[in-house]
Amino acid sequence: RRKNSTLYIYVKWIINSSWFSALILVTVTVNAFMLALQTDYKTQYQLSGMMQVDTAPRNRLMKNGFCVYIAPFVYHYIVFNTSKQLLLMTILVLRGLTCYCGLHNILILFPLKSDLLSIANWTKMIVWYSGTEALMTALVKTIKSVMYVLTLLFLLMYIFAIMGYYYFGDPDTGAPMHWGNLGSAFFTLFSLVTVDGWTDIQEELDRLGFEVSRTFTILFILLGYFLFFNMFIAVVILNIQQATEHFEKKIQIEREVALNQKKHNILVHQQEEVQKLLKNQSNNASNYENVGDILKRFKKTLHHDDYTITYDISASLSAADIYLSTLDRQDKTI
């Protein structure tokens, strides 16, 4: 049990507030813009002082600290949060070694520098957009289904790569550039799968006089491109469509819940007003008018030709108009 409950509530309010998320979003965007400016040497030289100001790691550290303070045990059970913490600590350590320890020459040996690691912070921007988050969730779920299709495609390419190596990979009479080894054969088959530049490959085989090359190419394109490659695209589209429908259904449910809650609040408020009016009337009957008299006067204001909107389809205005027009047509035909 927390002793400082007031601070806990205040920090939780800061984390859930929209302006704090907007601050993090603006900071990450400015950081990405600064990294883009550093790619130009002239701009980097002119804005060298501004380039040193980078508040993204500090803001990320502040938010992570707040999250750990609010839910210290739940926060670390999420793999994404743990990897985010490790990434942030790595960035801070590398920048500390660079700025304060002067270890520029040693850090050159590391393939992952702090600026490159900062790019991974941009993935956090996905969470702030519910539509993009739903799309990324669908893509992650698609990986499992796609792996089966890719495995079958890899086996097909492996079989055709071996066949292509033995048929067309001879260094003297074949095409060793495309079929000389297993690696080049896989790269050539990848071009055939994407149907990109396959005519040049087939033209070279025709020039060398391989009679079975056209059958080989057509068969692989039919199986690899028209079957497996299109199956891969179909699986991705199907999963994205299902995720989109689930996201739209979730948004609709949230809207209905909010509308029902609003109706409930209005109903509760009206009941409280009526109870308050009845209580005041019973306590001081001389100053308050009888509720029954108010309802009677309201009833007298109603007329038989007043429109009444109901939820029943048969009692709606459009249904009544259709019914009246149907009766008019019956009168004309009889």
Coordinates of C-alpha atoms in Angstrom, one line a residue:
R1 CA 0.0 0.0 0.0
R2 CA 1.4 3.4 -1.0
K3 CA 1.9 6.1 1.6
N4 CA 2.1 9.0 -0.8
S5 CA -1.2 8.4 -2.5
T6 CA -1.5 12.1 -3.6
L7 CA 1.7 12.0 -5.5
Y8 CA 0.7 8.6 -7.1
I9 CA -2.6 10.1 -8.3
Y10 CA -0.8 13.2 -9.7
V11 CA 1.8 11.2 -11.5
K12 CA -0.8 8.9 -13.0
W13 CA -2.8 11.9 -14.2
I14 CA 0.4 13.2 -15.9
I15 CA 1.0 9.9 -17.7
N16 CA -2.6 9.6 -18.9
S17 CA -2.9 13.3 -19.9
S18 CA -3.0 14.2 -23.6
W19 CA -0.6 17.1 -23.4
F20 CA 2.2 14.8 -21.9
S21 CA 1.8 12.4 -24.8
A22 CA 1.8 15.3 -27.2
L23 CA 5.1 16.5 -25.6
I24 CA 6.7 13.1 -26.1
L25 CA 5.4 13.0 -29.7
V26 CA 6.8 16.5 -30.5
T27 CA 10.1 15.6 -28.9
V28 CA 10.5 12.4 -30.9
T29 CA 9.5 14.2 -34.1
V30 CA 12.1 17.0 -33.5
N31 CA 14.7 14.3 -32.8
A32 CA 13.9 12.6 -36.1
F33 CA 14.1 16.0 -37.9
M34 CA 17.5 16.7 -36.3
L35 CA 18.9 13.3 -37.4
A36 CA 17.7 14.1 -40.9
L37 CA 19.5 17.4 -40.9
Q38 CA 22.8 15.7 -39.7
T39 CA 23.0 13.9 -43.0
D40 CA 24.0 17.2 -44.7
Y41 CA 27.5 18.2 -43.7
K42 CA 26.9 21.9 -44.4
T43 CA 23.7 22.1 -42.3
Q44 CA 25.4 20.1 -39.5
Y45 CA 28.3 22.6 -39.4
Q46 CA 26.0 25.6 -39.4
L47 CA 23.7 24.2 -36.7
S48 CA 26.3 22.4 -34.6
G49 CA 25.1 24.0 -31.4
M50 CA 21.5 23.1 -32.0
M51 CA 22.5 19.5 -32.9
Q52 CA 23.9 19.0 -29.4
V53 CA 20.4 19.6 -27.9
D54 CA 18.6 16.3 -27.9
T55 CA 15.8 16.0 -25.4
A56 CA 14.3 12.8 -26.7
P57 CA 16.3 10.4 -24.4
R58 CA 15.6 12.6 -21.4
N59 CA 11.9 12.8 -22.0
R60 CA 11.8 9.0 -22.7
L61 CA 13.7 8.4 -19.4
M62 CA 11.3 10.7 -17.5
K63 CA 8.2 8.8 -18.9
N64 CA 9.7 5.4 -18.2
G65 CA 10.5 6.5 -14.7
F66 CA 6.9 7.6 -14.2
C67 CA 5.6 4.3 -15.6
V68 CA 7.8 2.3 -13.3
Y69 CA 6.6 4.4 -10.3
I70 CA 3.0 3.8 -11.1
A71 CA 3.2 0.0 -11.9
P72 CA 6.6 -1.3 -11.0
F73 CA 5.8 -5.0 -11.3
V74 CA 3.4 -4.9 -14.2
Y75 CA 5.6 -2.7 -16.3
H76 CA 8.5 -5.1 -16.5
Y77 CA 6.4 -8.1 -17.4
I78 CA 5.8 -6.6 -20.8
V79 CA 8.5 -7.5 -23.2
F80 CA 8.2 -4.3 -25.2
N81 CA 8.7 -2.2 -22.1
T82 CA 11.8 -4.2 -21.1
S83 CA 13.4 -3.9 -24.5
K84 CA 12.6 -0.2 -24.5
Q85 CA 14.3 0.3 -21.2
L86 CA 17.4 -1.6 -22.4
L87 CA 17.5 0.5 -25.6
L88 CA 17.2 3.7 -23.7
M89 CA 19.9 2.8 -21.3
T90 CA 22.2 1.8 -24.2
I91 CA 21.6 5.2 -25.8
L92 CA 22.4 7.1 -22.6
V93 CA 25.6 5.0 -21.9
L94 CA 26.9 5.6 -25.4
R95 CA 26.2 9.3 -25.3
G96 CA 27.8 9.5 -21.9
L97 CA 30.9 7.8 -23.1
T98 CA 31.0 10.1 -26.1
C99 CA 30.4 13.5 -24.3
Y100 CA 32.0 13.1 -20.9
C101 CA 34.6 10.4 -21.3
G102 CA 35.9 11.4 -24.7
L103 CA 35.9 7.9 -26.1
H104 CA 35.2 8.9 -29.6
N105 CA 37.7 6.5 -31.2
I106 CA 36.5 3.5 -29.3
L107 CA 32.8 4.1 -30.1
I108 CA 33.6 4.1 -33.8
L109 CA 34.2 0.4 -33.5
F110 CA 30.6 -0.2 -32.5
P111 CA 28.3 -0.8 -35.4
L112 CA 25.3 0.6 -33.4
K113 CA 25.8 4.2 -32.4
S114 CA 23.5 6.2 -30.3
D115 CA 22.0 8.1 -33.2
L116 CA 21.1 4.9 -34.9
L117 CA 19.6 3.5 -31.8
S118 CA 17.5 6.6 -31.5
I119 CA 15.7 5.7 -34.6
A120 CA 14.0 2.8 -32.8
N121 CA 12.3 5.4 -30.6
W122 CA 10.2 6.4 -33.6
T123 CA 8.3 3.1 -33.4
K124 CA 6.7 4.4 -30.3
M125 CA 4.8 6.8 -32.5
I126 CA 2.7 3.9 -33.7
V127 CA 1.0 3.6 -30.3
W128 CA -0.4 7.1 -30.4
Y129 CA -2.5 6.3 -33.5
S130 CA -5.1 3.6 -32.9
G131 CA -5.5 2.9 -36.6
T132 CA -1.8 2.4 -37.2
E133 CA -1.5 0.3 -34.1
A134 CA -4.3 -2.0 -35.3
L135 CA -2.5 -2.3 -38.7
M136 CA 0.8 -3.2 -37.0
T137 CA -1.0 -5.7 -34.8
A138 CA -2.5 -7.3 -37.9
L139 CA 0.9 -7.5 -39.5
V140 CA 2.4 -9.2 -36.5
K141 CA -0.4 -11.7 -36.4
T142 CA 0.1 -12.3 -40.1
I143 CA 3.7 -13.4 -39.7
K144 CA 2.6 -16.8 -38.3
S145 CA 0.4 -17.5 -41.3
V146 CA 2.8 -16.1 -43.8
M147 CA 5.7 -18.3 -42.5
Y148 CA 4.0 -21.4 -43.8
V149 CA 3.6 -19.9 -47.3
L150 CA 7.2 -18.6 -47.2
T151 CA 8.5 -22.1 -46.2
L152 CA 6.7 -23.7 -49.1
L153 CA 8.1 -21.0 -51.4
F154 CA 11.6 -21.6 -50.1
L155 CA 11.3 -25.3 -50.7
L156 CA 10.1 -24.7 -54.2
M157 CA 13.0 -22.3 -54.9
Y158 CA 15.5 -24.7 -53.4
I159 CA 14.3 -27.5 -55.7
F160 CA 14.4 -25.3 -58.8
A161 CA 17.8 -23.8 -57.8
I162 CA 19.3 -27.3 -57.7
M163 CA 17.7 -28.1 -61.1
G164 CA 18.9 -24.8 -62.5
Y165 CA 22.4 -25.3 -61.3
Y166 CA 22.7 -28.8 -62.9
Y167 CA 20.9 -27.7 -66.1
F168 CA 22.3 -24.2 -66.8
G169 CA 25.2 -23.8 -64.4
D170 CA 28.0 -25.2 -66.5
P171 CA 31.0 -22.7 -66.5
D172 CA 31.7 -23.4 -70.2
T173 CA 28.4 -23.9 -71.9
G174 CA 25.9 -22.5 -69.4
A175 CA 25.1 -19.2 -67.7
P176 CA 27.3 -19.2 -64.5
M177 CA 26.4 -15.6 -63.7
H178 CA 22.8 -16.6 -63.0
W179 CA 23.1 -20.4 -62.2
G180 CA 26.8 -20.9 -61.4
N181 CA 26.2 -21.6 -57.7
L182 CA 23.3 -22.0 -55.3
G183 CA 23.4 -18.4 -54.1
S184 CA 23.2 -16.9 -57.7
A185 CA 20.5 -19.4 -58.5
F186 CA 18.4 -18.3 -55.6
F187 CA 18.8 -14.7 -56.6
T188 CA 17.8 -15.5 -60.2
L189 CA 14.7 -17.4 -58.9
F190 CA 13.8 -14.4 -56.7
S191 CA 13.8 -12.3 -59.9
L192 CA 11.5 -14.8 -61.5
V193 CA 9.2 -14.9 -58.5
T194 CA 8.8 -11.1 -58.6
V195 CA 8.6 -11.3 -62.4
D196 CA 11.2 -8.6 -62.6
G197 CA 13.7 -8.9 -65.5
W198 CA 12.8 -12.5 -66.2
T199 CA 12.8 -11.8 -70.0
D200 CA 16.5 -10.9 -69.9
I201 CA 17.3 -14.2 -68.1
Q202 CA 15.2 -16.2 -70.5
E203 CA 16.8 -14.4 -73.5
E204 CA 20.2 -15.4 -72.3
L205 CA 19.2 -19.1 -71.9
D206 CA 17.6 -19.0 -75.4
R207 CA 20.9 -17.6 -76.8
L208 CA 22.8 -20.4 -75.2
G209 CA 20.5 -23.0 -76.9
F210 CA 18.8 -24.6 -73.8
E211 CA 15.6 -26.1 -75.2
V212 CA 14.1 -26.9 -71.8
S213 CA 14.7 -23.4 -70.4
R214 CA 11.3 -22.0 -71.5
T215 CA 9.5 -24.9 -69.8
F216 CA 11.6 -24.4 -66.7
T217 CA 10.9 -20.7 -66.5
I218 CA 7.1 -21.0 -67.3
L219 CA 6.6 -23.7 -64.7
F220 CA 8.4 -21.8 -62.0
I221 CA 6.6 -18.6 -62.7
L222 CA 3.2 -20.4 -62.6
L223 CA 4.1 -22.1 -59.3
G224 CA 6.2 -19.4 -57.6
Y225 CA 4.4 -16.2 -58.8
F226 CA 0.8 -17.1 -59.6
L227 CA 0.4 -19.6 -56.8
F228 CA 2.7 -19.0 -53.8
F229 CA 3.4 -15.2 -54.2
N230 CA -0.2 -14.4 -54.7
M231 CA -1.1 -16.6 -51.8
F232 CA 1.3 -14.6 -49.7
I233 CA -0.4 -11.4 -50.7
A234 CA -3.8 -12.9 -50.1
V235 CA -3.0 -14.0 -46.6
V236 CA -1.7 -10.5 -45.7
I237 CA -4.8 -8.8 -47.2
L238 CA -7.1 -11.2 -45.4
N239 CA -5.5 -10.6 -42.0
I240 CA -5.4 -6.9 -42.5
Q241 CA -9.1 -6.9 -43.5
Q242 CA -10.0 -9.0 -40.4
A243 CA -8.0 -6.6 -38.2
T244 CA -9.7 -3.6 -39.8
E245 CA -13.2 -5.1 -39.2
H246 CA -12.3 -5.9 -35.6
F247 CA -11.0 -2.4 -35.1
E248 CA -14.1 -0.8 -36.5
K249 CA -16.3 -3.1 -34.4
K250 CA -14.3 -2.1 -31.3
I251 CA -14.8 1.6 -32.1
Q252 CA -18.5 1.0 -32.6
I253 CA -18.8 -0.8 -29.3
E254 CA -16.9 2.1 -27.5
R255 CA -19.3 4.6 -29.1
E256 CA -22.3 2.6 -28.0
V257 CA -21.0 2.3 -24.5
A258 CA -20.3 6.0 -24.3
L259 CA -23.8 6.8 -25.7
N260 CA -25.5 4.4 -23.2
Q261 CA -23.5 5.9 -20.4
K262 CA -24.5 9.4 -21.5
K263 CA -28.2 8.3 -21.6
H264 CA -27.8 6.7 -18.2
N265 CA -26.3 9.9 -16.7
I266 CA -29.2 12.0 -18.2
L267 CA -31.8 9.5 -16.8
V268 CA -30.1 9.6 -13.4
H269 CA -30.0 13.4 -13.4
Q270 CA -33.7 13.5 -14.3
Q271 CA -34.6 11.1 -11.6
E272 CA -32.7 13.1 -9.1
E273 CA -34.4 16.3 -10.2
V274 CA -37.8 14.6 -9.9
Q275 CA -37.0 13.2 -6.4
K276 CA -35.7 16.6 -5.4
L277 CA -38.9 18.3 -6.6
L278 CA -41.1 15.7 -4.8
K279 CA -39.1 16.2 -1.6
N280 CA -39.3 20.0 -1.7
Q281 CA -43.0 19.7 -2.5
S282 CA -43.6 17.4 0.6
N283 CA -41.5 19.7 2.8
N284 CA -43.0 23.0 1.7
A285 CA -46.2 22.3 -0.2
S286 CA -47.3 26.0 -0.3
N287 CA -44.3 27.2 -2.3
Y288 CA -44.2 24.3 -4.8
E289 CA -46.8 23.3 -7.3
N290 CA -48.2 19.8 -7.4
V291 CA -46.4 17.5 -9.9
G292 CA -49.7 15.9 -10.9
D293 CA -51.1 19.3 -11.9
I294 CA -47.9 20.0 -14.0
L295 CA -48.4 16.7 -15.8
K296 CA -52.1 17.4 -16.4
R297 CA -51.3 20.7 -18.0
F298 CA -48.6 19.1 -20.1
K299 CA -51.1 16.4 -21.2
K300 CA -53.5 19.1 -22.4
T301 CA -50.9 20.6 -24.7
L302 CA -50.7 17.3 -26.6
H303 CA -52.8 16.9 -29.8
H304 CA -53.8 13.8 -31.7
D305 CA -52.0 15.0 -34.9
D306 CA -48.6 15.5 -33.1
Y307 CA -45.7 13.4 -34.4
T308 CA -44.4 10.8 -32.1
I309 CA -40.9 9.3 -32.8
T310 CA -40.7 5.7 -31.7
Y311 CA -38.1 2.9 -32.1
D312 CA -40.7 0.6 -33.7
I313 CA -40.4 0.4 -37.4
S314 CA -44.1 0.0 -38.0
A315 CA -44.7 3.3 -36.1
S316 CA -42.1 5.3 -37.9
L317 CA -42.9 8.2 -40.2
S318 CA -41.5 6.6 -43.3
A319 CA -43.5 3.4 -42.7
A320 CA -46.7 5.5 -42.2
D321 CA -46.1 7.3 -45.5
I322 CA -45.5 4.1 -47.4
Y323 CA -48.7 2.6 -45.9
L324 CA -50.7 5.7 -46.8
S325 CA -49.4 5.7 -50.4
T326 CA -50.2 2.0 -50.6
L327 CA -53.8 2.7 -49.5
D328 CA -54.1 5.5 -52.2
R329 CA -52.9 3.1 -54.9
Q330 CA -55.4 0.5 -53.7
D331 CA -58.2 3.1 -53.9
K332 CA -57.3 3.9 -57.5
T333 CA -57.1 0.3 -58.6
I334 CA -60.3 -0.9 -57.0

